[in-house]
Amino acid sequence: MKALCWYGRGDVRVETVPDPAILNPHDAIVRITLTAICGSDLHIYNGFIPGMEKGDILGHEFMGEVVETGSQVKRVKRGDRVVVPFTICCGKCFFCTNQQWSLCDNTNPNAPILQKLYGSSGAGLFGYSHLYGGYAGGQAQYARVPFADVGPMVIENGFSDEQVLFLTDIFPTGYMAAENCSIQAGDVVAVWGCGPVGQFAIRSAYMLGASRVIAIDHIPERLQMAKESSKAEVLDYASHDILAELNDLTGGRGPDSCIDAVGMEAHGGGLEYAYDRTKQALFLETDRPGVLRKAIMACRKGGTISIPGVYGGFIDKVPMGAAFAKGLTLKMGQTHAPRYLRSLLEKIEQGLIDPSFVISHRINLSEAPQAYDLFNRRDGGCTKVVMRPS
Amino acid sequence: MEVIHHPNSYPNLHPVERLASVIGGGVLAVSAIRKGSPGILRLIAGAAIMQRGLTGHCQLYEALGVRTAPYTATLPYELGIRAQAAVTVNESRPSLFEFWRNLENLPQFMRHLISVEQRDRTHSHWIAQGPADRKVEWDAEIINEIENVLIAWKSLPGGDVDSAGSVRFVDAPGFRGTEIHVELQYNPPAGIVGAYVARLFGREPEQEIEADLGRLKQYLECGEVATTEGQSRGSESGSRRQVNSESRSLPEKVVA
């Protein structure tokens, strides 16, 4: 089959690789009908995620048709159309049974490595480095899906692939980011990053009752999408003093909650950005926490910082004193995707949202290397790329 | 997980050898003092040999895995490598005890174990993959057993491995499953040199036990051990690189 494989920083290639096979009794093989590039794939593309090996197949947002099932797969069957959440979950451990799916105890075969790095390991993830299990991803024609009865959701007819594909990651991720804000009526929510996760966070914040959402970015197309399509007030950080503006826009209170939908590769200007780039280049910090710092400084007393953006290592000069003095709550982590599949599908069904609004490019898998490059440069209005693998 | 090494201080010399070291080292040192400054090396050597005799511990012997002191137990407390690890499994204490008590189940998740054969209620024969592709075999005896609580064992003389260990089963608070606590103490083949060689081949005992317990948990909680062995991937070298910085154009953007 054809699959997009990683070969180094800025080097991904469409390769012919062996078809996947059933390796465990709860596995299924899915013939992929639609797959996407995620902003977090760019962290891998840019070499910020350790534990990658040459030839690894990328991709963790995919859906398709079940073509083969292992001996212990009971619920899904051949011919079923499924969306496959990016977290691989056993469904039996303490965390899965408590709906904390992305913290699953049992699906990372390389858990000892993450235990050394982080103290313990969460769920295995598709196509997201050997630290997270080294599972082959879904930017391919077929994928092996472990625990096929647990994560994947069967989709009945009546929805297009584009409408339901983003249930795999970015829609639940944006939704959980907003849910983590414990939004009350009257709340103002600030969202840093108007990429796809930021867009879903904006819309989810409104769905959960926010009175106002203020979105921050500097890419014109993304600000425009946040304003016109997702109905946020927008601020361009290149031309605004964000802290002063947010203070002003909220009558001196600050936003009730702040969402960092950017993570470890924050951009920005001035001395602070130069400082982080330098420290990162010298391996003195691994992640650039420019957005996190601002979110902490901007947030109102007693508010919540919600972090759907990915962090991988160590950060520097985070104003912990401000977070403490203001009594902030910090919530973060990989999305517990399976928790949200059913309820978010209902929102799509009710017409409350059509997730395909984020798509800017529809291409064939064979064009994936160019798409990575384009997406990475945020050029040509590139917000979201979906790919047909056939 | 905690590993305790005992790099020095335990006696590994036979009493006769200790006495000979004290006398021999003393004679060497005294002769050095009589001869004056050129004997400084002899003085140091003499003192070192005396110290070896006085403490009863020889660093060289330890490194080589040699011991001339008589054993007082199968595995003296101060010897070898000790490791402990724990895991919490979402299963009842009796079912976990029963699974473990059937020792022949253990190779299913202990990767370095090749087989365990139960010979009678308390005796078993173990075969494991040792360092450098060498098989190691030993007989073990269960020396203590409290149903649903504890199993303790030790290896019997004559095997390749000199070890003792225990596994305890404890209810986790709030009905959150059962804690399994494993303690293991063993003399690696060929002493510390053997442990060093084992480490070179990626067989750190403490990591092995921790990984083994993780696999046990996977196997018992969800009926399979997570793996990616045999999955599809691109070749190491891949085909020719497909994007150069000049040809970056995508055909055309199709807007929703």
XYZ file of C-alpha atoms in Angstrom:
646
model
C 0.000 0.000 0.000
C 0.974 3.662 -0.170
C 1.777 5.464 3.062
C 3.322 8.737 4.141
C 6.565 7.982 5.996
C 8.832 10.203 8.074
C 12.531 10.384 7.205
C 13.759 13.377 9.135
C 13.173 17.011 9.802
C 11.207 18.440 6.887
C 11.459 15.124 5.043
C 8.316 13.040 4.585
C 7.784 10.726 1.599
C 5.025 8.658 0.096
C 6.375 5.113 0.149
C 5.171 1.715 -0.896
C 5.077 -0.339 2.288
C 3.677 -3.775 3.254
C -0.075 -3.889 3.946
C -0.915 -3.984 7.650
C -1.826 -7.297 9.249
C -3.803 -8.323 12.333
C -1.243 -8.659 15.131
C -3.474 -9.029 18.178
C -6.940 -10.560 18.719
C -8.662 -7.176 19.262
C -7.224 -5.608 16.069
C -9.072 -4.584 12.946
C -7.761 -3.449 9.577
C -9.373 -0.326 8.147
C -9.304 0.704 4.509
C -8.913 4.444 4.793
C -11.288 6.651 2.837
C -10.242 10.045 4.226
C -7.313 11.216 6.334
C -5.895 14.571 7.408
C -2.742 16.380 8.454
C -2.930 17.724 12.006
C -1.111 20.750 13.352
C 0.551 18.419 15.841
C 2.010 16.457 12.901
C 3.986 19.607 12.171
C 5.758 19.259 15.539
C 7.039 15.915 14.202
C 7.762 17.403 10.772
C 9.840 20.135 12.422
C 11.780 17.661 14.517
C 10.432 18.629 17.933
C 9.039 15.218 18.861
C 11.703 12.756 20.014
C 11.504 9.019 19.452
C 10.849 9.058 15.691
C 12.453 6.434 13.454
C 13.018 6.569 9.721
C 10.124 4.943 7.888
C 7.493 5.631 10.565
C 4.040 6.120 9.054
C 2.429 9.381 10.213
C -1.193 10.399 10.685
C -3.714 10.167 13.494
C -6.889 11.576 11.930
C -8.436 8.939 9.708
C -11.620 7.059 8.947
C -12.635 4.287 6.634
C -14.148 0.870 6.208
C -13.398 -2.180 8.337
C -12.033 -4.875 6.023
C -10.714 -7.443 8.501
C -11.199 -8.167 12.205
C -9.255 -10.161 14.792
C -10.700 -13.143 16.615
C -11.846 -11.163 19.667
C -13.475 -8.234 17.844
C -17.220 -8.452 18.536
C -18.815 -5.042 18.044
C -17.484 -3.715 14.754
C -17.601 -5.938 11.711
C -16.417 -6.078 8.138
C -18.031 -3.399 6.027
C -18.652 -1.011 8.936
C -17.768 2.593 8.296
C -15.791 3.907 11.286
C -14.073 7.022 12.565
C -10.955 6.130 14.529
C -10.022 8.400 17.462
C -6.310 9.172 17.692
C -5.909 7.644 21.166
C -5.629 3.859 21.374
C -7.616 2.685 24.404
C -8.017 -0.718 26.067
C -11.385 0.084 27.624
C -10.618 -1.971 30.731
C -8.073 -0.117 32.860
C -8.822 2.349 35.663
C -8.434 5.347 33.344
C -10.556 4.039 30.475
C -13.320 3.023 32.874
C -13.212 6.565 34.308
C -13.513 8.171 30.867
C -9.899 9.390 30.935
C -9.207 7.553 27.718
C -5.993 9.277 26.683
C -4.408 8.120 29.945
C -4.991 4.431 29.170
C -2.554 2.198 31.043
C -2.287 -0.644 28.589
C -1.809 0.433 24.991
C 1.722 1.797 24.894
C 4.175 -1.051 24.295
C 7.004 1.397 24.968
C 5.555 2.635 28.251
C 8.847 2.095 30.161
C 10.503 4.812 28.048
C 7.793 7.383 28.830
C 7.848 6.285 32.470
C 11.484 7.282 32.611
C 10.748 10.601 30.883
C 7.432 11.601 32.466
C 6.941 9.309 35.471
C 4.226 7.301 33.753
C 2.824 6.697 30.306
C -0.549 7.458 28.768
C -2.283 5.771 25.861
C -0.538 4.720 22.699
C -1.247 7.104 19.796
C -1.374 6.502 16.064
C 1.630 7.833 14.181
C 3.054 9.885 17.008
C 6.576 8.582 17.737
C 7.864 5.533 19.537
C 7.456 7.262 22.867
C 3.711 6.904 22.296
C 4.016 3.311 21.145
C 5.361 3.614 17.611
C 1.993 2.678 16.097
C 1.808 3.087 12.322
C -0.442 6.020 11.474
C -3.316 6.634 9.127
C -1.878 8.772 6.351
C -1.971 5.586 4.325
C -4.319 3.379 2.362
C -4.835 0.962 5.249
C -4.222 0.989 8.985
C -4.146 -1.557 11.764
C -6.493 -0.415 14.543
C -5.882 -2.092 17.934
C -8.850 -2.523 20.317
C -11.227 -1.910 17.427
C -14.255 -2.452 19.690
C -13.229 0.277 22.132
C -12.303 3.521 20.362
C -13.766 3.513 16.850
C -17.338 4.661 16.328
C -19.515 3.224 13.577
C -21.001 5.939 11.378
C -24.339 5.332 9.730
C -25.018 6.737 6.307
C -26.218 10.290 5.994
C -22.936 11.967 6.866
C -20.135 12.710 4.431
C -16.569 11.724 5.346
C -15.649 15.395 5.625
C -18.414 16.038 8.143
C -17.302 13.342 10.586
C -13.550 12.962 9.980
C -12.585 15.560 12.583
C -14.291 13.602 15.355
C -10.981 11.692 15.380
C -9.091 14.537 17.026
C -9.464 18.260 16.419
C -13.188 18.663 17.109
C -13.077 16.775 20.442
C -9.786 18.534 21.231
C -11.284 21.983 20.729
C -14.402 20.896 22.596
C -12.513 19.479 25.582
C -10.423 22.651 25.696
C -13.632 24.668 26.071
C -15.179 22.173 28.472
C -12.054 22.425 30.663
C -12.850 26.132 31.051
C -16.004 25.302 33.093
C -17.753 28.122 31.260
C -20.488 30.026 33.112
C -23.046 32.340 31.528
C -21.418 35.725 30.981
C -17.898 34.349 30.628
C -15.353 35.826 28.236
C -12.986 33.239 26.749
C -9.702 34.123 25.050
C -8.306 31.634 22.519
C -4.695 31.808 21.368
C -4.187 30.163 17.974
C -6.800 30.190 15.206
C -5.748 26.940 13.583
C -8.317 24.157 13.383
C -8.219 23.343 17.117
C -8.594 27.029 17.934
C -11.563 27.285 15.558
C -13.293 24.333 17.214
C -12.457 25.766 20.643
C -14.115 29.062 19.710
C -17.279 27.348 18.475
C -17.351 24.958 21.421
C -16.969 27.835 23.889
C -20.077 29.421 22.370
C -21.924 26.080 22.475
C -21.060 25.814 26.169
C -22.451 29.255 26.935
C -19.641 31.777 26.617
C -20.877 35.327 26.112
C -17.840 36.454 24.169
C -14.851 34.731 22.602
C -11.719 36.687 21.703
C -9.347 34.939 19.291
C -5.656 35.776 18.837
C -3.394 34.938 15.895
C -1.435 36.796 13.225
C -2.253 34.917 10.035
C -4.879 36.945 8.138
C -6.823 33.968 6.699
C -7.098 32.350 10.114
C -8.197 35.544 11.820
C -10.726 36.001 9.081
C -12.073 32.472 9.583
C -12.265 33.062 13.349
C -14.160 36.277 12.812
C -16.474 35.515 9.932
C -17.031 31.808 10.271
C -16.556 31.113 13.994
C -17.908 34.523 15.109
C -15.106 35.490 17.479
C -13.725 38.952 18.133
C -10.181 38.838 16.806
C -6.822 40.361 17.725
C -3.688 40.284 15.585
C -0.754 39.930 17.956
C 1.592 41.410 15.379
C -0.132 44.769 15.607
C -1.684 44.744 19.070
C -0.399 44.683 22.624
C -2.425 41.621 23.524
C -2.346 42.017 27.298
C -3.443 45.645 27.136
C -6.153 44.876 24.582
C -7.561 41.953 26.538
C -7.579 44.045 29.691
C -9.400 46.788 27.866
C -11.867 44.485 26.121
C -12.859 42.936 29.459
C -13.227 46.129 31.434
C -10.070 45.470 33.406
C -11.112 42.023 34.622
C -9.229 39.847 32.139
C -10.763 36.869 30.301
C -12.472 34.344 32.588
C -10.578 31.581 30.861
C -7.711 31.416 28.403
C -7.120 28.611 25.907
C -3.593 27.908 24.611
C -4.318 26.217 21.287
C -0.730 26.764 20.133
C 1.603 24.780 22.384
C 5.315 24.183 22.133
C 6.105 26.031 18.916
C 4.670 29.408 19.788
C 5.643 32.243 17.476
C 5.676 35.867 18.374
C 7.836 38.886 18.168
C 10.392 40.823 20.058
C 12.859 39.900 22.734
C 10.782 37.171 24.324
C 10.537 35.184 21.101
C 14.264 35.650 20.420
C 14.989 34.480 23.959
C 12.993 31.268 23.514
C 14.400 30.546 20.063
C 17.914 30.950 21.434
C 17.324 28.753 24.453
C 15.700 26.138 22.254
C 18.608 26.204 19.808
C 21.012 25.675 22.722
C 18.848 22.822 24.076
C 18.279 24.800 27.283
C 14.550 24.454 26.833
C 12.636 22.170 24.498
C 9.356 24.058 24.121
C 8.583 27.735 23.523
C 5.922 28.774 26.037
C 5.234 32.277 24.703
C 1.467 31.764 24.601
C 1.274 30.069 27.984
C 3.065 33.012 29.627
C 0.656 35.497 28.079
C -2.396 33.426 28.944
C -1.356 33.299 32.601
C -0.705 37.031 32.696
C -3.991 37.879 30.948
C -6.366 35.549 32.800
C -8.661 36.998 35.435
C -8.296 36.064 39.098
C -9.668 32.624 39.827
C -9.859 31.834 36.107
C -8.815 28.793 34.121
C -5.962 28.179 31.711
C -6.888 25.359 29.343
C -4.063 23.883 27.263
C -4.969 21.732 24.244
C -1.715 22.742 22.495
C 0.969 20.068 22.785
C 3.976 20.441 25.065
C 6.729 17.824 25.065
C 9.506 18.771 27.401
C 10.751 21.664 29.470
C 9.811 25.329 29.473
C 11.395 28.354 31.038
C 10.328 31.618 32.697
C 6.700 30.657 33.157
C 5.132 33.155 35.584
C 4.159 30.675 38.262
C 3.969 33.505 40.778
C 1.196 35.158 38.781
C -0.661 31.859 38.380
C -0.424 31.304 42.133
C -1.286 34.846 43.166
C -4.366 34.840 40.937
C -5.484 31.392 42.045
C -5.622 30.056 38.498
C -6.630 26.532 37.525
C -4.501 24.870 34.843
C -6.060 22.048 32.823
C -4.330 20.212 30.030
C -3.576 16.897 28.393
C -4.205 14.739 25.375
C -7.880 14.670 24.466
C -10.035 11.861 25.834
C -11.418 11.558 22.322
C -13.754 8.547 22.727
C -15.608 10.398 25.512
C -16.915 12.948 22.993
C -17.631 10.937 19.843
C -21.300 10.250 20.421
C -22.289 13.656 21.792
C -20.398 15.604 19.132
C -21.846 13.435 16.360
C -25.261 14.451 17.705
C -24.308 18.108 17.425
C -23.363 17.511 13.794
C -26.626 15.656 13.243
C -28.613 18.520 14.796
C -26.898 20.944 12.452
C -25.231 22.878 15.269
C -21.892 22.570 13.496
C -20.453 21.267 10.241
C -16.797 20.528 11.028
C -15.792 20.564 7.367
C -15.661 24.390 7.531
C -11.952 24.222 8.508
C -10.892 22.406 5.329
C -8.836 24.534 2.956
C -7.180 21.854 0.806
C -8.435 18.578 -0.613
C -5.691 16.501 -2.172
C -4.544 12.980 -2.929
C -2.189 11.228 -0.501
C 0.481 11.274 -3.221
C 0.704 15.068 -2.785
C 1.192 14.859 0.983
C 4.862 15.976 1.066
C 3.992 19.249 -0.679
C 1.005 19.686 1.609
C 3.175 19.303 4.722
C 5.485 21.965 3.427
C 2.636 24.323 2.578
C 0.827 23.745 5.889
C 4.053 24.252 7.810
C 4.571 27.639 6.197
C 0.874 28.490 6.790
C 0.944 29.622 3.189
C -1.824 29.914 0.661
C -4.537 30.087 3.302
C -3.680 26.567 4.389
C -5.686 25.785 7.536
C -6.557 22.116 7.075
C -5.552 19.507 4.521
C -7.610 16.380 3.936
C -6.350 13.576 1.729
C -7.920 10.736 -0.184
C -5.522 7.811 -0.162
C -6.757 6.014 -3.280
C 11.562 0.730 41.355
C 14.640 0.756 43.463
C 17.856 -1.118 42.912
C 20.387 -1.535 45.638
C 23.939 -2.416 44.713
C 26.483 -3.373 47.317
C 29.713 -2.209 45.774
C 31.938 -2.963 48.694
C 32.185 -3.729 52.370
C 30.843 -7.279 52.451
C 33.497 -9.955 53.067
C 34.267 -12.155 50.101
C 37.579 -13.601 51.371
C 38.153 -16.841 53.218
C 39.526 -16.338 56.803
C 42.820 -18.063 55.900
C 43.248 -15.746 52.905
C 42.471 -12.728 55.101
C 45.157 -13.729 57.612
C 47.687 -14.306 54.811
C 46.848 -10.868 53.378
C 47.405 -9.113 56.706
C 50.741 -10.829 57.291
C 51.942 -10.617 53.675
C 50.843 -6.989 53.287
C 52.458 -6.114 56.604
C 55.795 -7.695 55.641
C 55.725 -5.828 52.313
C 54.985 -2.500 54.011
C 57.632 -2.917 56.692
C 60.257 -3.831 54.089
C 59.323 -0.709 52.124
C 59.747 1.552 55.163
C 63.189 0.083 55.862
C 64.383 0.751 52.312
C 63.388 4.404 52.278
C 61.823 6.490 49.538
C 62.157 4.125 46.513
C 59.834 1.743 48.342
C 56.803 4.033 48.235
C 54.938 1.870 45.714
C 55.647 -1.183 47.786
C 54.335 0.660 50.835
C 51.063 1.432 49.056
C 50.727 -2.101 47.737
C 51.464 -3.538 51.158
C 48.891 -1.288 52.806
C 46.267 -2.219 50.210
C 46.839 -5.924 50.744
C 46.641 -5.413 54.516
C 43.363 -3.544 54.134
C 42.010 -6.380 52.000
C 42.874 -8.758 54.801
C 41.491 -6.580 57.567
C 38.140 -5.871 55.876
C 37.877 -9.271 54.265
C 36.721 -7.601 51.057
C 38.581 -7.709 47.737
C 37.502 -5.346 44.956
C 39.163 -7.421 42.251
C 37.409 -10.586 43.389
C 34.104 -8.753 43.395
C 34.617 -7.508 39.872
C 35.512 -10.992 38.717
C 32.642 -12.614 40.586
C 35.085 -14.625 42.698
C 34.344 -15.425 46.288
C 36.497 -17.495 48.634
C 34.526 -16.747 51.819
C 32.198 -19.602 52.782
C 28.478 -19.091 52.148
C 26.321 -18.977 55.222
C 23.025 -18.959 53.307
C 21.822 -19.616 49.769
C 21.905 -15.936 49.058
C 23.369 -13.789 51.785
C 21.467 -10.554 52.241
C 24.476 -8.414 51.438
C 25.187 -10.087 48.126
C 24.048 -9.497 44.598
C 21.539 -7.137 43.122
C 18.199 -6.350 44.694
C 15.323 -4.818 42.801
C 11.749 -4.056 43.600
C 8.844 -3.044 41.397
C 5.108 -2.704 41.767
C 2.076 -2.455 39.535
C -1.641 -2.081 40.201
C -3.914 -4.391 38.240
C -7.651 -3.903 37.910
C -8.404 -7.491 39.010
C -9.260 -9.203 42.285
C -6.556 -10.382 44.652
C -7.542 -14.084 44.518
C -7.563 -14.165 40.714
C -4.132 -12.526 40.519
C -2.721 -14.833 43.161
C -4.055 -17.851 41.320
C -2.612 -16.673 38.020
C 0.832 -16.115 39.529
C 0.775 -19.275 41.650
C 0.498 -21.239 38.424
C 4.148 -20.500 37.696
C 3.885 -21.901 34.197
C 1.891 -18.757 33.306
C 4.847 -16.491 33.961
C 6.680 -16.818 30.601
C 3.607 -15.306 28.902
C 4.616 -11.874 30.087
C 8.174 -12.265 31.405
C 10.016 -11.737 28.198
C 13.372 -13.227 29.243
C 11.785 -16.426 30.589
C 11.704 -19.283 28.118
C 9.811 -21.788 30.245
C 8.802 -22.757 33.751
C 7.981 -26.355 34.566
C 6.133 -27.108 37.777
C 7.606 -30.384 39.143
C 5.536 -30.662 42.304
C 3.625 -28.356 44.628
C 6.735 -26.426 45.706
C 9.449 -27.284 43.182
C 9.874 -25.930 39.665
C 12.454 -25.798 36.891
C 13.163 -22.489 35.155
C 14.859 -21.731 31.844
C 15.668 -18.150 30.899
C 17.573 -16.240 28.269
C 20.840 -15.126 29.859
C 23.397 -12.618 28.668
C 25.068 -13.154 25.301
C 22.439 -15.632 24.032
C 23.320 -18.088 26.779
C 20.492 -20.077 28.309
C 20.442 -20.223 32.080
C 18.587 -22.881 34.046
C 17.819 -23.416 37.700
C 15.527 -25.147 40.099
C 13.449 -23.137 42.513
C 11.574 -23.903 45.666
C 8.623 -22.044 47.136
C 9.680 -21.330 50.707
C 6.637 -19.403 51.867
C 3.076 -19.188 50.645
C 0.092 -17.421 52.150
C -2.960 -17.866 49.984
C -3.997 -14.689 48.140
C -1.262 -12.722 49.959
C 2.289 -13.880 49.368
C 4.535 -16.224 47.441
C 8.270 -16.395 48.256
C 10.869 -18.560 46.575
C 14.559 -19.222 46.343
C 16.730 -20.995 43.846
C 18.291 -24.308 44.796
C 22.046 -24.947 44.730
C 23.448 -26.288 41.480
C 21.664 -23.958 39.066
C 23.044 -21.136 36.915
C 21.192 -18.499 38.883
C 21.401 -17.729 42.555
C 18.260 -15.841 43.459
C 15.467 -15.334 45.916
C 12.316 -13.302 45.664
C 8.804 -12.671 46.742
C 5.566 -11.341 45.346
C 2.941 -9.773 47.582
C -0.674 -9.046 46.673
C -2.311 -6.090 48.408
C -5.799 -4.641 47.923
C -5.559 -1.141 46.483
C -7.663 1.326 48.488
C -11.139 2.168 47.229
C -11.593 -1.108 45.302
C -9.159 0.053 42.641
C -7.740 -3.369 41.996
C -4.769 -5.138 43.479
C -1.193 -3.980 44.018
C 1.447 -6.504 43.052
C 4.782 -5.922 44.797
C 7.760 -7.904 43.548
C 11.114 -8.058 45.300
C 13.967 -9.888 43.727
C 17.506 -10.459 44.875
C 19.993 -12.299 42.755
C 23.586 -12.948 41.930
C 24.040 -12.421 38.238
C 26.042 -15.062 36.410
C 29.785 -14.381 36.820
C 29.394 -11.675 39.434
C 29.426 -7.980 38.747
C 31.225 -8.508 35.442
C 28.229 -10.559 34.361
C 25.842 -7.794 35.367
C 27.937 -5.330 33.409
C 27.862 -7.543 30.357
C 24.118 -7.994 30.811
C 23.680 -4.237 30.893
C 25.667 -3.876 27.687
C 23.190 -6.187 26.017
C 20.256 -4.146 27.203
C 19.131 -6.451 29.965
C 18.923 -4.216 32.952
C 17.243 -6.323 35.572
C 15.166 -3.550 37.116
C 13.826 -2.418 33.713
C 13.064 -6.004 32.799
C 10.970 -6.547 35.907
C 9.118 -3.277 35.453
C 8.385 -4.030 31.805
C 7.344 -7.585 32.717
C 4.821 -6.280 35.232
C 3.453 -3.847 32.632
C 2.888 -6.748 30.244
C 1.256 -8.815 33.015
C -1.169 -5.968 33.602
C -1.956 -5.657 29.892
C -2.469 -9.378 29.538
C -4.767 -9.698 32.542
C -6.737 -6.489 32.126
C -7.393 -6.604 28.409
C -6.472 -10.039 27.159
C -3.517 -9.105 24.989
C -0.066 -7.594 25.228
C 0.309 -4.352 23.283
C 2.707 -4.665 20.385
C 3.756 -3.110 17.117
C 6.071 -5.933 16.108
C 5.348 -6.876 12.528
C 3.407 -3.752 11.607
C 3.918 -1.978 8.293
C 6.493 0.780 7.932
C 8.696 2.359 5.303
C 12.173 0.985 4.706
C 15.054 2.494 6.644
C 16.432 4.383 3.643
C 13.173 5.017 1.794
C 12.889 6.073 -1.795
C 14.320 9.260 -3.198
C 13.426 12.377 -1.269
C 10.310 13.773 -2.860
C 10.219 17.455 -2.087
C 12.985 19.846 -2.784
C 12.620 23.390 -1.654
C 12.046 24.659 -5.192
C 9.033 22.562 -6.198
C 6.609 23.319 -3.442
C 3.498 24.065 -5.375
C 0.316 22.206 -4.665
C -1.884 21.751 -7.701
C -4.715 23.970 -6.656
C -6.556 24.910 -3.568
C -10.131 23.732 -3.453
C -12.123 25.759 -1.007
C -15.057 24.262 0.832
